[in-house]
PDB file of C-alpha atoms in Angstrom:
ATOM      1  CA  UNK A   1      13.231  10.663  18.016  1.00 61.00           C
ATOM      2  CA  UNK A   2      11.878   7.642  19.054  1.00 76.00           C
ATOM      3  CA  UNK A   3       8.505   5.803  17.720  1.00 82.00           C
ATOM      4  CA  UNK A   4       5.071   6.781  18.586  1.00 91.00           C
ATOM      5  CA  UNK A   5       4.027   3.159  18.246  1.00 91.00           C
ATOM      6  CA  UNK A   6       5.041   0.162  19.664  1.00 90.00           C
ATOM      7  CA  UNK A   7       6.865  -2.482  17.950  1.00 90.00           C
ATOM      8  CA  UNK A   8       3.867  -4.892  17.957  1.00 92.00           C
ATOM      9  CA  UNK A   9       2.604  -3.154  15.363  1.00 92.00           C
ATOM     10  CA  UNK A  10       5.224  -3.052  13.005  1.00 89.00           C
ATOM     11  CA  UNK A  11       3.287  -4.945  10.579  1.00 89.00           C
ATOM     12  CA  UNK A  12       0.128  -3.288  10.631  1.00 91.00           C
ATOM     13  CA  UNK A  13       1.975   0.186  10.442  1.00 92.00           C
ATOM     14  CA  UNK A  14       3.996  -1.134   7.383  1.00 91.00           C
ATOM     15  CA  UNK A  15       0.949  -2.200   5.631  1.00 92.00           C
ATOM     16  CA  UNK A  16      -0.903   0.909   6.201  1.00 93.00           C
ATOM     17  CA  UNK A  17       1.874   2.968   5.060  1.00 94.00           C
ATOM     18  CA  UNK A  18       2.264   0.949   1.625  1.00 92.00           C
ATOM     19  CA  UNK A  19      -1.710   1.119   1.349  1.00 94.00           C
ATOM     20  CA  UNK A  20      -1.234   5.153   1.609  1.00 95.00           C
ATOM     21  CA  UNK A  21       1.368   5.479  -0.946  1.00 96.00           C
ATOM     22  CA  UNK A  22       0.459   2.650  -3.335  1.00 95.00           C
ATOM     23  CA  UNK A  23      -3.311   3.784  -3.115  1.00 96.00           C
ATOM     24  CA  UNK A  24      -2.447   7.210  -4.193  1.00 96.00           C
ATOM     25  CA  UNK A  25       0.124   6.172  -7.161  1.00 96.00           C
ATOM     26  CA  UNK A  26      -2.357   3.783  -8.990  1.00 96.00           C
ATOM     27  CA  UNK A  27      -5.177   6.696  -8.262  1.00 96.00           C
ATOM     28  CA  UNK A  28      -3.024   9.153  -9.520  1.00 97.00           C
ATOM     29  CA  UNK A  29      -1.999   6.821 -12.914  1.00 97.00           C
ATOM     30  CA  UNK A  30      -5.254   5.202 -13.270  1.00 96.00           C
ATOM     31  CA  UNK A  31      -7.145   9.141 -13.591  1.00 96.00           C
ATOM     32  CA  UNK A  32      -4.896   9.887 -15.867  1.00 96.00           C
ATOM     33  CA  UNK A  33      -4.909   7.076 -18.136  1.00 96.00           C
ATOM     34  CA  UNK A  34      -8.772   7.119 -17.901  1.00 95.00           C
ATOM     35  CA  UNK A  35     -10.034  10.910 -17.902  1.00 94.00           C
ATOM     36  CA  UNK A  36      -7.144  12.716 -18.440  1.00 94.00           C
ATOM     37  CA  UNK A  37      -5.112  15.195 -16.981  1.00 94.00           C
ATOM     38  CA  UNK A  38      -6.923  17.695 -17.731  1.00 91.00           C
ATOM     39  CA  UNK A  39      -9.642  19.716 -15.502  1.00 90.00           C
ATOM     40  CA  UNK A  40      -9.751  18.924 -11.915  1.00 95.00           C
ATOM     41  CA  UNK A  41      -7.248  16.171 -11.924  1.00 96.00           C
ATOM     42  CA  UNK A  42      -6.289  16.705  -8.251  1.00 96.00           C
ATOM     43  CA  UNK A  43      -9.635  16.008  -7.027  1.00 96.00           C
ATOM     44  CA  UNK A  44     -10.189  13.320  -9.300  1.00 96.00           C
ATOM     45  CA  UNK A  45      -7.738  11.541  -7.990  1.00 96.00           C
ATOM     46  CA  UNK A  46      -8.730  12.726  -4.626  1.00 96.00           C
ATOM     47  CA  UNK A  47     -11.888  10.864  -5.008  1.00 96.00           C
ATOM     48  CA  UNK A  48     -10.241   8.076  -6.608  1.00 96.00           C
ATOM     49  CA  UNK A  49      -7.996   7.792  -3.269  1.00 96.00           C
ATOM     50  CA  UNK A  50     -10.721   7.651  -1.074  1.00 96.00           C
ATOM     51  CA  UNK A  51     -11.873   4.373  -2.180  1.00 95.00           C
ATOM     52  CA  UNK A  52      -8.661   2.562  -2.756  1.00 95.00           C
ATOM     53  CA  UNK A  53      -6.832   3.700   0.221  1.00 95.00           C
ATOM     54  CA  UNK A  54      -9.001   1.204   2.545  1.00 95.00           C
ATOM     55  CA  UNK A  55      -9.336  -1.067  -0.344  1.00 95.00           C
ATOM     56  CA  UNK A  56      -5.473  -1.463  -0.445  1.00 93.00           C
ATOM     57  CA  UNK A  57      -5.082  -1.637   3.390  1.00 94.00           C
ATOM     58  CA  UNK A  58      -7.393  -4.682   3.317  1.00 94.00           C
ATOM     59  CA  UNK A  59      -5.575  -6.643   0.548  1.00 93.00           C
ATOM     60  CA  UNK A  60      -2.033  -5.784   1.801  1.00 92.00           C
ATOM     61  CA  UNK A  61      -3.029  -7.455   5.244  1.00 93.00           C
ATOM     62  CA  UNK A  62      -4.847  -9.920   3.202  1.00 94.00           C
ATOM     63  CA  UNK A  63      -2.260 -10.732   0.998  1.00 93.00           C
ATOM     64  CA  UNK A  64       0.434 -10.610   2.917  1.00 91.00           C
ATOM     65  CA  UNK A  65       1.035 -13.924   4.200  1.00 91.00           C
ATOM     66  CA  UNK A  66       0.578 -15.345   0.916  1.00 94.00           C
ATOM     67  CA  UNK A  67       3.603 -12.796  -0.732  1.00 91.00           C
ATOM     68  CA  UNK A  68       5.924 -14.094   2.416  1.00 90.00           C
ATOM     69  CA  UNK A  69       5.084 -17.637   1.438  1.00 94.00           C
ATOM     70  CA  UNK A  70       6.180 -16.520  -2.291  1.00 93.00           C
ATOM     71  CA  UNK A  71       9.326 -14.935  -0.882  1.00 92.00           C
ATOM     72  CA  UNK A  72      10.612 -17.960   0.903  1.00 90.00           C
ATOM     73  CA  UNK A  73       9.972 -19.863  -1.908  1.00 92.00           C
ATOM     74  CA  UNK A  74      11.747 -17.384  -4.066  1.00 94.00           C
ATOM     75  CA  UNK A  75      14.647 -16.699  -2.077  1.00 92.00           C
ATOM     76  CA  UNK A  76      17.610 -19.033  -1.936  1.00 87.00           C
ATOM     77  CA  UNK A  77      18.741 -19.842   2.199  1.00 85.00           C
ATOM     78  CA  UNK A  78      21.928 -19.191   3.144  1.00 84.00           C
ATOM     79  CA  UNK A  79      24.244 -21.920   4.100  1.00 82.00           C
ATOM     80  CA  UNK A  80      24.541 -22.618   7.760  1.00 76.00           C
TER      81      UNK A  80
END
């Protein structure tokens, strides 16, 4: 199967994905660390989610020319 979304995007698409699924980890930690697992964990972190998943899209696109600029500084070139 081929992509829904053209290659344009790739960026944006990567970002949102790694917004989704860091958004939800540090929810899911940071509930449980603070409250508890306890209760209605699920929807504690539900609600928990629903702030940070937009919060985390904005600083991944935000961010992410400065973490390139680390990389290249970080990563030795190959040889020509």
């Amino acid at each position: 199967m081929s992509g829904l979304i053209p290659k344009r995007y790739t960026q944006l698409v990567f970002a949102f994905y790694m917004a989704v699924i860091m958004s939800l980890l540090m929810s899911a930690v940071l509930v449980a660390l603070n409250t508890g697992l306890q209760g209605n964990y699920f929807m504690r972190v539900l609600r928990a989610y629903i702030i940070a998943m937009p919060v985390g899209f904005c600083c991944v696109i935000l961010v992410r020319p400065l973490v390139n600029k680390l990389v290249a500084l970080t990563i030795k070139k190959d040889p020509p």
